[in-house]
Every structure is written in C-alpha cells, then in structure tokens.
C-alpha cells in the first residue's frame, strides 16, 4: 500500500503542480488553448484555483513524507475530488463538454483517498 500511495500520489501531485503553476503564472490568452472555460471565470479566481491545486499537491506529499499531520493528505485528496466535481459542473454549463480528464482525475483521487486511509 505504501508504494502504491507514493506512485499514485506522486503522479497526481506532479499533474496538479503543473496545472496549478500554469494557472498562477500564465495569462488568459496563454491558458485559453488548453482551458476553454478560462474566459468565463474571472482571472483572480483562476489564479486562486491554481494556488489551491499547488497547495493540494503539497498536501498529498509533505504530510506522509514528514510524518506530521498525516490527515492532511486525506484532506487534500478529498479536496481534489470536490475540485473536480466543480470542474465538471463548469465544463457542462459551458460550451466545453470535455470531462474525460476530470472523471479520470476523480477516479485517481478516489484511489488516493482509499490509500491515504492507510496513513491514519
């Protein structure tokens, strides 16, 4: 279970670090080709989402790595499930109806939620 957690959490953390950094650093014009929804959301909200993704990725890795506040890994994983449910809602209410990646992230994060319970 330990190895499985690190593999899945590491990959998920890398994904969210990359996606979050892009939302924080790049402008609306640079994000638009990858994220069609970016025009419907205020830029400060996009930046806030990016910050949440970066903090969540950190929450998946640091608590188990340091052994401090292990429940934060579970909280970060549950937060990502909620984030992706919101992302699906945004996609379905707009013109962009591509939710396959979001569903895959929910499934992957559900595995992390299950594996993170081994830390508690």
Short mmCIF file of N, CA, C and O in Angstrom, two decimals:
data_model
loop_
_atom_site.label_atom_id
_atom_site.label_comp_id
_atom_site.label_asym_id
_atom_site.label_seq_id
_atom_site.Cartn_x
_atom_site.Cartn_y
_atom_site.Cartn_z
N UNK A 1 0.81 -1.19 0.00
CA UNK A 1 0.00 0.00 0.00
C UNK A 1 0.86 1.26 0.00
O UNK A 1 0.51 2.23 -0.63
N UNK A 2 1.95 1.20 0.73
CA UNK A 2 2.82 2.35 0.84
C UNK A 2 3.39 2.73 -0.53
O UNK A 2 3.38 3.90 -0.91
N UNK A 3 3.89 1.76 -1.26
CA UNK A 3 4.47 2.02 -2.58
C UNK A 3 3.39 2.51 -3.55
O UNK A 3 3.61 3.45 -4.31
N UNK A 4 2.24 1.89 -3.49
CA UNK A 4 1.13 2.31 -4.36
C UNK A 4 0.74 3.75 -4.08
O UNK A 4 0.51 4.53 -5.01
N UNK A 5 0.68 4.13 -2.80
CA UNK A 5 0.34 5.51 -2.46
C UNK A 5 1.35 6.47 -3.07
O UNK A 5 0.98 7.46 -3.68
N UNK A 6 2.63 6.19 -2.90
CA UNK A 6 3.66 7.11 -3.38
C UNK A 6 3.66 7.23 -4.90
O UNK A 6 3.88 8.32 -5.43
N UNK A 7 3.40 6.14 -5.59
CA UNK A 7 3.37 6.20 -7.05
C UNK A 7 2.18 7.05 -7.52
O UNK A 7 2.33 7.99 -8.29
N UNK A 8 1.00 6.71 -7.03
CA UNK A 8 -0.21 7.41 -7.48
C UNK A 8 -0.21 8.86 -6.99
O UNK A 8 -0.50 9.78 -7.75
N UNK A 9 0.14 9.07 -5.72
CA UNK A 9 0.16 10.43 -5.18
C UNK A 9 1.23 11.28 -5.85
O UNK A 9 1.02 12.46 -6.11
N UNK A 10 2.36 10.68 -6.15
CA UNK A 10 3.43 11.43 -6.83
C UNK A 10 3.00 11.89 -8.22
O UNK A 10 3.23 13.04 -8.60
N UNK A 11 2.39 10.99 -8.97
CA UNK A 11 1.91 11.36 -10.30
C UNK A 11 0.81 12.42 -10.24
O UNK A 11 0.80 13.38 -11.01
N UNK A 12 -0.11 12.25 -9.31
CA UNK A 12 -1.20 13.20 -9.16
C UNK A 12 -0.66 14.56 -8.70
O UNK A 12 -1.09 15.61 -9.20
N UNK A 13 0.29 14.55 -7.79
CA UNK A 13 0.88 15.80 -7.31
C UNK A 13 1.61 16.52 -8.44
O UNK A 13 1.51 17.74 -8.58
N UNK A 14 2.34 15.78 -9.27
CA UNK A 14 3.02 16.40 -10.41
C UNK A 14 2.02 17.04 -11.37
O UNK A 14 2.23 18.15 -11.85
N UNK A 15 0.92 16.34 -11.63
CA UNK A 15 -0.11 16.89 -12.51
C UNK A 15 -0.65 18.19 -11.95
O UNK A 15 -0.75 19.20 -12.65
N UNK A 16 -1.04 18.17 -10.67
CA UNK A 16 -1.64 19.36 -10.07
C UNK A 16 -0.63 20.49 -9.88
O UNK A 16 -0.99 21.67 -9.97
N UNK A 17 0.64 20.18 -9.61
CA UNK A 17 1.65 21.22 -9.55
C UNK A 17 1.80 21.91 -10.89
O UNK A 17 1.87 23.14 -10.96
N UNK A 18 1.84 21.14 -11.96
CA UNK A 18 1.96 21.71 -13.30
C UNK A 18 0.73 22.54 -13.66
O UNK A 18 0.84 23.69 -14.07
N UNK A 19 -0.46 21.95 -13.46
CA UNK A 19 -1.69 22.66 -13.82
C UNK A 19 -1.87 23.91 -12.96
O UNK A 19 -2.27 24.97 -13.46
N UNK A 20 -1.56 23.81 -11.68
CA UNK A 20 -1.69 24.96 -10.79
C UNK A 20 -0.71 26.06 -11.13
O UNK A 20 -1.07 27.24 -11.16
N UNK A 21 0.53 25.68 -11.41
CA UNK A 21 1.53 26.69 -11.78
C UNK A 21 1.14 27.40 -13.07
O UNK A 21 1.33 28.62 -13.19
N UNK A 22 0.60 26.67 -14.01
CA UNK A 22 0.15 27.30 -15.26
C UNK A 22 -0.93 28.33 -14.98
O UNK A 22 -0.92 29.41 -15.57
N UNK A 23 -1.88 28.00 -14.12
CA UNK A 23 -2.97 28.92 -13.82
C UNK A 23 -2.48 30.14 -13.07
O UNK A 23 -3.02 31.23 -13.22
N UNK A 24 -1.45 29.98 -12.26
CA UNK A 24 -0.92 31.09 -11.48
C UNK A 24 -0.03 31.99 -12.33
O UNK A 24 -0.10 33.21 -12.22
N UNK A 25 0.77 31.41 -13.21
CA UNK A 25 1.79 32.16 -13.93
C UNK A 25 1.29 32.71 -15.27
O UNK A 25 1.57 33.86 -15.61
N UNK A 26 0.58 31.93 -16.02
CA UNK A 26 0.20 32.31 -17.38
C UNK A 26 -1.01 33.24 -17.41
O UNK A 26 -1.85 33.22 -16.53
N UNK A 27 -1.09 33.99 -18.50
CA UNK A 27 -2.22 34.88 -18.71
C UNK A 27 -3.38 34.15 -19.37
O UNK A 27 -3.26 33.01 -19.82
N UNK A 28 -4.49 34.85 -19.45
CA UNK A 28 -5.71 34.27 -20.02
C UNK A 28 -5.49 33.81 -21.47
O UNK A 28 -5.97 32.75 -21.86
N UNK A 29 -4.77 34.59 -22.26
CA UNK A 29 -4.54 34.22 -23.67
C UNK A 29 -3.72 32.95 -23.80
O UNK A 29 -3.93 32.16 -24.72
N UNK A 30 -2.79 32.75 -22.90
CA UNK A 30 -1.97 31.54 -22.94
C UNK A 30 -2.72 30.31 -22.42
O UNK A 30 -2.41 29.19 -22.81
N UNK A 31 -3.67 30.52 -21.53
CA UNK A 31 -4.44 29.41 -20.97
C UNK A 31 -5.58 28.96 -21.88
O UNK A 31 -5.98 27.80 -21.84
N UNK A 32 -6.10 29.87 -22.68
CA UNK A 32 -7.29 29.60 -23.49
C UNK A 32 -7.17 28.36 -24.38
O UNK A 32 -8.12 27.58 -24.46
N UNK A 33 -6.05 28.11 -25.07
CA UNK A 33 -5.99 26.90 -25.92
C UNK A 33 -6.16 25.59 -25.14
O UNK A 33 -6.66 24.61 -25.68
N UNK A 34 -5.76 25.57 -23.87
CA UNK A 34 -5.86 24.35 -23.08
C UNK A 34 -7.11 24.31 -22.22
O UNK A 34 -7.57 23.25 -21.85
N UNK A 35 -7.61 25.48 -21.87
CA UNK A 35 -8.73 25.59 -20.93
C UNK A 35 -9.75 26.57 -21.50
O UNK A 35 -9.67 27.76 -21.27
N UNK A 36 -10.72 26.03 -22.22
CA UNK A 36 -11.71 26.88 -22.88
C UNK A 36 -12.58 27.63 -21.88
O UNK A 36 -13.12 28.69 -22.19
N UNK A 37 -12.69 27.14 -20.67
CA UNK A 37 -13.53 27.75 -19.65
C UNK A 37 -12.93 29.01 -19.05
O UNK A 37 -13.61 29.75 -18.34
N UNK A 38 -11.68 29.29 -19.34
CA UNK A 38 -10.98 30.38 -18.67
C UNK A 38 -11.60 31.76 -18.97
O UNK A 38 -11.48 32.67 -18.16
N UNK A 39 -12.30 31.89 -20.08
CA UNK A 39 -12.93 33.17 -20.41
C UNK A 39 -14.17 33.44 -19.56
O UNK A 39 -14.58 34.59 -19.42
N UNK A 40 -14.76 32.41 -19.00
CA UNK A 40 -16.00 32.58 -18.22
C UNK A 40 -15.74 32.79 -16.74
O UNK A 40 -16.66 33.06 -15.98
N UNK A 41 -14.51 32.67 -16.32
CA UNK A 41 -14.15 32.78 -14.90
C UNK A 41 -13.22 33.99 -14.74
O UNK A 41 -12.30 34.17 -15.53
N UNK A 42 -13.44 34.82 -13.73
CA UNK A 42 -12.52 35.95 -13.50
C UNK A 42 -11.09 35.46 -13.28
O UNK A 42 -10.87 34.42 -12.64
N UNK A 43 -10.13 36.21 -13.79
CA UNK A 43 -8.73 35.80 -13.69
C UNK A 43 -8.27 35.60 -12.24
O UNK A 43 -7.53 34.64 -11.98
N UNK A 44 -8.68 36.44 -11.29
CA UNK A 44 -8.28 36.15 -9.90
C UNK A 44 -8.80 34.80 -9.40
O UNK A 44 -8.12 34.12 -8.61
N UNK A 45 -9.96 34.38 -9.86
CA UNK A 45 -10.49 33.07 -9.47
C UNK A 45 -9.65 31.95 -10.09
O UNK A 45 -9.41 30.92 -9.46
N UNK A 46 -9.21 32.15 -11.33
CA UNK A 46 -8.35 31.15 -11.98
C UNK A 46 -7.03 31.05 -11.22
O UNK A 46 -6.54 29.94 -10.96
N UNK A 47 -6.49 32.19 -10.82
CA UNK A 47 -5.25 32.19 -10.03
C UNK A 47 -5.47 31.50 -8.68
O UNK A 47 -4.60 30.77 -8.20
N UNK A 48 -6.61 31.74 -8.06
CA UNK A 48 -6.92 31.10 -6.78
C UNK A 48 -7.03 29.59 -6.95
O UNK A 48 -6.54 28.82 -6.10
N UNK A 49 -7.65 29.13 -8.04
CA UNK A 49 -7.72 27.69 -8.31
C UNK A 49 -6.33 27.10 -8.47
O UNK A 49 -6.05 26.00 -7.98
N UNK A 50 -5.46 27.82 -9.17
CA UNK A 50 -4.09 27.36 -9.32
C UNK A 50 -3.37 27.25 -7.99
O UNK A 50 -2.65 26.28 -7.74
N UNK A 51 -3.58 28.22 -7.13
CA UNK A 51 -2.98 28.19 -5.80
C UNK A 51 -3.50 27.01 -4.99
O UNK A 51 -2.73 26.32 -4.31
N UNK A 52 -4.80 26.76 -5.07
CA UNK A 52 -5.39 25.62 -4.37
C UNK A 52 -4.79 24.31 -4.89
O UNK A 52 -4.50 23.39 -4.10
N UNK A 53 -4.59 24.21 -6.19
CA UNK A 53 -4.01 22.99 -6.76
C UNK A 53 -2.57 22.79 -6.27
O UNK A 53 -2.17 21.67 -5.95
N UNK A 54 -1.81 23.86 -6.20
CA UNK A 54 -0.43 23.75 -5.72
C UNK A 54 -0.41 23.34 -4.25
O UNK A 54 0.36 22.46 -3.84
N UNK A 55 -1.25 23.97 -3.45
CA UNK A 55 -1.31 23.62 -2.03
C UNK A 55 -1.80 22.18 -1.82
O UNK A 55 -1.30 21.47 -0.95
N UNK A 56 -2.76 21.76 -2.63
CA UNK A 56 -3.26 20.39 -2.53
C UNK A 56 -2.19 19.37 -2.89
O UNK A 56 -2.06 18.32 -2.24
N UNK A 57 -1.42 19.66 -3.93
CA UNK A 57 -0.33 18.76 -4.32
C UNK A 57 0.69 18.66 -3.21
O UNK A 57 1.20 17.56 -2.91
N UNK A 58 0.97 19.78 -2.58
CA UNK A 58 1.89 19.77 -1.44
C UNK A 58 1.31 18.95 -0.29
O UNK A 58 2.03 18.20 0.38
N UNK A 59 -0.01 19.05 -0.10
CA UNK A 59 -0.68 18.30 0.95
C UNK A 59 -0.67 16.80 0.72
O UNK A 59 -0.75 16.02 1.68
N UNK A 60 -0.62 16.38 -0.52
CA UNK A 60 -0.54 14.95 -0.81
C UNK A 60 0.83 14.37 -0.47
O UNK A 60 0.94 13.20 -0.10
N UNK A 61 1.87 15.18 -0.58
CA UNK A 61 3.24 14.68 -0.45
C UNK A 61 3.87 14.95 0.92
O UNK A 61 4.42 14.06 1.55
N UNK A 62 3.81 16.21 1.39
CA UNK A 62 4.56 16.57 2.60
C UNK A 62 4.11 15.85 3.88
O UNK A 62 4.98 15.39 4.63
N UNK A 63 2.83 15.77 4.19
CA UNK A 63 2.47 15.10 5.45
C UNK A 63 2.97 13.65 5.54
O UNK A 63 3.59 13.29 6.55
N UNK A 64 2.75 12.82 4.52
CA UNK A 64 3.29 11.45 4.64
C UNK A 64 4.82 11.41 4.65
O UNK A 64 5.42 10.56 5.29
N UNK A 65 5.43 12.36 3.95
CA UNK A 65 6.89 12.39 3.89
C UNK A 65 7.50 12.77 5.23
O UNK A 65 8.51 12.19 5.65
N UNK A 66 6.89 13.73 5.92
CA UNK A 66 7.42 14.19 7.20
C UNK A 66 6.85 13.44 8.40
O UNK A 66 7.43 13.49 9.47
N UNK A 67 5.69 12.81 8.21
CA UNK A 67 5.05 12.12 9.33
C UNK A 67 4.29 13.07 10.24
O UNK A 67 3.87 12.70 11.33
N UNK A 68 4.10 14.31 9.82
CA UNK A 68 3.41 15.32 10.61
C UNK A 68 2.04 15.58 9.99
O UNK A 68 1.93 15.81 8.79
N UNK A 69 1.01 15.58 10.80
CA UNK A 69 -0.37 15.87 10.37
C UNK A 69 -0.76 15.03 9.15
O UNK A 69 -1.14 15.55 8.11
N UNK A 70 -0.67 13.73 9.31
CA UNK A 70 -0.95 12.81 8.21
C UNK A 70 -2.36 12.96 7.65
O UNK A 70 -2.60 12.66 6.48
N UNK A 71 -3.30 13.43 8.46
CA UNK A 71 -4.68 13.61 8.00
C UNK A 71 -4.77 14.63 6.87
O UNK A 71 -5.74 14.64 6.12
N UNK A 72 -3.76 15.49 6.73
CA UNK A 72 -3.78 16.48 5.66
C UNK A 72 -3.72 15.85 4.27
O UNK A 72 -4.26 16.39 3.31
N UNK A 73 -3.07 14.70 4.16
CA UNK A 73 -3.02 14.00 2.87
C UNK A 73 -4.42 13.56 2.47
O UNK A 73 -4.82 13.72 1.31
N UNK A 74 -5.16 13.04 3.41
CA UNK A 74 -6.54 12.63 3.15
C UNK A 74 -7.40 13.85 2.83
O UNK A 74 -8.21 13.83 1.90
N UNK A 75 -7.21 14.93 3.57
CA UNK A 75 -7.97 16.16 3.32
C UNK A 75 -7.66 16.72 1.93
O UNK A 75 -8.57 17.18 1.22
N UNK A 76 -6.40 16.68 1.53
CA UNK A 76 -6.03 17.17 0.20
C UNK A 76 -6.67 16.33 -0.89
O UNK A 76 -7.18 16.86 -1.89
N UNK A 77 -6.68 15.02 -0.71
CA UNK A 77 -7.29 14.13 -1.71
C UNK A 77 -8.80 14.37 -1.81
O UNK A 77 -9.34 14.46 -2.91
N UNK A 78 -9.46 14.52 -0.67
CA UNK A 78 -10.90 14.80 -0.70
C UNK A 78 -11.15 16.16 -1.35
O UNK A 78 -12.10 16.33 -2.12
N UNK A 79 -10.28 17.12 -1.06
CA UNK A 79 -10.39 18.44 -1.70
C UNK A 79 -10.27 18.35 -3.20
O UNK A 79 -10.99 19.06 -3.93
N UNK A 80 -9.39 17.50 -3.70
CA UNK A 80 -9.26 17.34 -5.16
C UNK A 80 -10.49 16.69 -5.77
O UNK A 80 -10.87 17.03 -6.89
N UNK A 81 -11.11 15.76 -5.06
CA UNK A 81 -12.37 15.18 -5.56
C UNK A 81 -13.41 16.29 -5.70
O UNK A 81 -14.08 16.41 -6.74
N UNK A 82 -13.54 17.11 -4.68
CA UNK A 82 -14.51 18.22 -4.72
C UNK A 82 -14.16 19.22 -5.81
O UNK A 82 -15.05 19.74 -6.50
N UNK A 83 -12.88 19.49 -5.98
CA UNK A 83 -12.43 20.41 -7.03
C UNK A 83 -12.84 19.89 -8.41
O UNK A 83 -13.33 20.65 -9.26
N UNK A 84 -12.67 18.60 -8.64
CA UNK A 84 -13.01 18.04 -9.94
C UNK A 84 -14.51 17.96 -10.16
O UNK A 84 -14.98 18.09 -11.29
N UNK A 85 -15.28 17.78 -9.10
CA UNK A 85 -16.74 17.82 -9.25
C UNK A 85 -17.15 19.22 -9.69
O UNK A 85 -17.98 19.38 -10.59
N UNK A 86 -16.54 20.24 -9.09
CA UNK A 86 -16.80 21.61 -9.52
C UNK A 86 -16.34 21.86 -10.94
O UNK A 86 -17.01 22.56 -11.71
N UNK A 87 -15.21 21.28 -11.33
CA UNK A 87 -14.70 21.44 -12.69
C UNK A 87 -15.66 20.82 -13.71
O UNK A 87 -15.90 21.39 -14.78
N UNK A 88 -16.21 19.67 -13.37
CA UNK A 88 -17.18 19.04 -14.27
C UNK A 88 -18.40 19.94 -14.43
O UNK A 88 -18.92 20.11 -15.54
N UNK A 89 -18.85 20.53 -13.34
CA UNK A 89 -20.00 21.44 -13.42
C UNK A 89 -19.69 22.62 -14.33
O UNK A 89 -20.53 23.02 -15.14
N UNK A 90 -18.49 23.18 -14.21
CA UNK A 90 -18.11 24.31 -15.07
C UNK A 90 -18.07 23.88 -16.52
O UNK A 90 -18.54 24.60 -17.40
N UNK A 91 -17.50 22.73 -16.80
CA UNK A 91 -17.42 22.24 -18.18
C UNK A 91 -18.82 22.00 -18.77
O UNK A 91 -19.07 22.34 -19.92
N UNK A 92 -19.69 21.40 -18.00
CA UNK A 92 -21.01 21.06 -18.53
C UNK A 92 -21.92 22.27 -18.69
O UNK A 92 -22.83 22.24 -19.51
N UNK A 93 -21.70 23.34 -17.93
CA UNK A 93 -22.53 24.53 -18.07
C UNK A 93 -22.05 25.43 -19.19
O UNK A 93 -22.76 26.35 -19.58
N UNK A 94 -20.88 25.18 -19.72
CA UNK A 94 -20.35 25.98 -20.82
C UNK A 94 -20.36 25.22 -22.12
O UNK A 94 -21.02 24.18 -22.26
N UNK A 95 -19.63 25.74 -23.06
CA UNK A 95 -19.55 25.10 -24.38
C UNK A 95 -18.58 23.93 -24.39
O UNK A 95 -18.67 23.06 -25.24
N UNK A 96 -17.65 23.92 -23.46
CA UNK A 96 -16.64 22.87 -23.38
C UNK A 96 -17.20 21.69 -22.60
O UNK A 96 -17.37 21.74 -21.40
N UNK A 97 -17.50 20.63 -23.27
CA UNK A 97 -18.12 19.48 -22.61
C UNK A 97 -17.14 18.31 -22.47
O UNK A 97 -17.55 17.18 -22.29
N UNK A 98 -15.86 18.58 -22.53
CA UNK A 98 -14.86 17.52 -22.38
C UNK A 98 -14.58 17.30 -20.90
O UNK A 98 -13.89 18.07 -20.26
N UNK A 99 -15.11 16.21 -20.36
CA UNK A 99 -14.94 15.93 -18.93
C UNK A 99 -14.21 14.61 -18.68
O UNK A 99 -14.11 14.17 -17.54
N UNK A 100 -13.67 14.01 -19.72
CA UNK A 100 -13.00 12.72 -19.56
C UNK A 100 -11.81 12.83 -18.60
O UNK A 100 -11.63 11.98 -17.73
N UNK A 101 -11.00 13.87 -18.76
CA UNK A 101 -9.86 14.07 -17.87
C UNK A 101 -10.33 14.25 -16.43
O UNK A 101 -9.75 13.68 -15.51
N UNK A 102 -11.39 15.03 -16.24
CA UNK A 102 -11.92 15.26 -14.89
C UNK A 102 -12.39 13.96 -14.25
O UNK A 102 -12.14 13.72 -13.07
N UNK A 103 -13.07 13.12 -15.02
CA UNK A 103 -13.53 11.84 -14.49
C UNK A 103 -12.34 10.94 -14.14
O UNK A 103 -12.36 10.24 -13.12
N UNK A 104 -11.31 10.96 -14.96
CA UNK A 104 -10.10 10.20 -14.67
C UNK A 104 -9.40 10.69 -13.41
O UNK A 104 -8.91 9.89 -12.61
N UNK A 105 -9.39 12.02 -13.23
CA UNK A 105 -8.77 12.58 -12.03
C UNK A 105 -9.58 12.23 -10.78
O UNK A 105 -9.01 11.99 -9.72
N UNK A 106 -10.91 12.21 -10.91
CA UNK A 106 -11.73 11.80 -9.77
C UNK A 106 -11.44 10.35 -9.40
O UNK A 106 -11.28 10.01 -8.23
N UNK A 107 -11.35 9.48 -10.40
CA UNK A 107 -11.07 8.07 -10.13
C UNK A 107 -9.69 7.90 -9.49
O UNK A 107 -9.54 7.16 -8.50
N UNK A 108 -8.70 8.60 -10.01
CA UNK A 108 -7.35 8.51 -9.45
C UNK A 108 -7.30 9.05 -8.03
O UNK A 108 -6.68 8.47 -7.14
N UNK A 109 -8.00 10.15 -7.81
CA UNK A 109 -8.01 10.74 -6.48
C UNK A 109 -8.80 9.87 -5.51
O UNK A 109 -8.46 9.81 -4.32
N UNK A 110 -9.81 9.18 -5.98
CA UNK A 110 -10.54 8.25 -5.12
C UNK A 110 -9.61 7.13 -4.64
O UNK A 110 -9.69 6.69 -3.50
N UNK A 111 -8.73 6.69 -5.52
CA UNK A 111 -7.73 5.69 -5.12
C UNK A 111 -6.82 6.27 -4.05
O UNK A 111 -6.49 5.59 -3.06
N UNK A 112 -6.44 7.53 -4.21
CA UNK A 112 -5.59 8.19 -3.21
C UNK A 112 -6.32 8.29 -1.87
O UNK A 112 -5.73 8.10 -0.81
N UNK A 113 -7.62 8.62 -1.90
CA UNK A 113 -8.40 8.70 -0.66
C UNK A 113 -8.36 7.34 0.04
O UNK A 113 -8.13 7.26 1.25
N UNK A 114 -8.55 6.28 -0.72
CA UNK A 114 -8.52 4.94 -0.14
C UNK A 114 -7.13 4.61 0.41
O UNK A 114 -6.99 4.12 1.53
N UNK A 115 -6.08 4.92 -0.37
CA UNK A 115 -4.73 4.61 0.08
C UNK A 115 -4.29 5.50 1.24
O UNK A 115 -3.53 5.06 2.11
N UNK A 116 -4.78 6.75 1.26
CA UNK A 116 -4.40 7.66 2.34
C UNK A 116 -4.95 7.21 3.68
O UNK A 116 -4.41 7.56 4.74
N UNK A 117 -6.02 6.43 3.66
CA UNK A 117 -6.55 5.95 4.94
C UNK A 117 -5.57 5.00 5.63
O UNK A 117 -5.67 4.78 6.83
N UNK A 118 -4.60 4.48 4.89
CA UNK A 118 -3.59 3.63 5.50
C UNK A 118 -2.61 4.46 6.34
O UNK A 118 -1.91 3.91 7.18
N UNK A 119 -2.56 5.77 6.10
CA UNK A 119 -1.66 6.64 6.88
C UNK A 119 -2.26 7.00 8.23
O UNK A 119 -1.54 7.39 9.13
N UNK A 120 -3.56 6.89 8.35
CA UNK A 120 -4.19 7.33 9.60
C UNK A 120 -4.19 6.25 10.66
O UNK A 120 -4.19 5.12 10.46
#
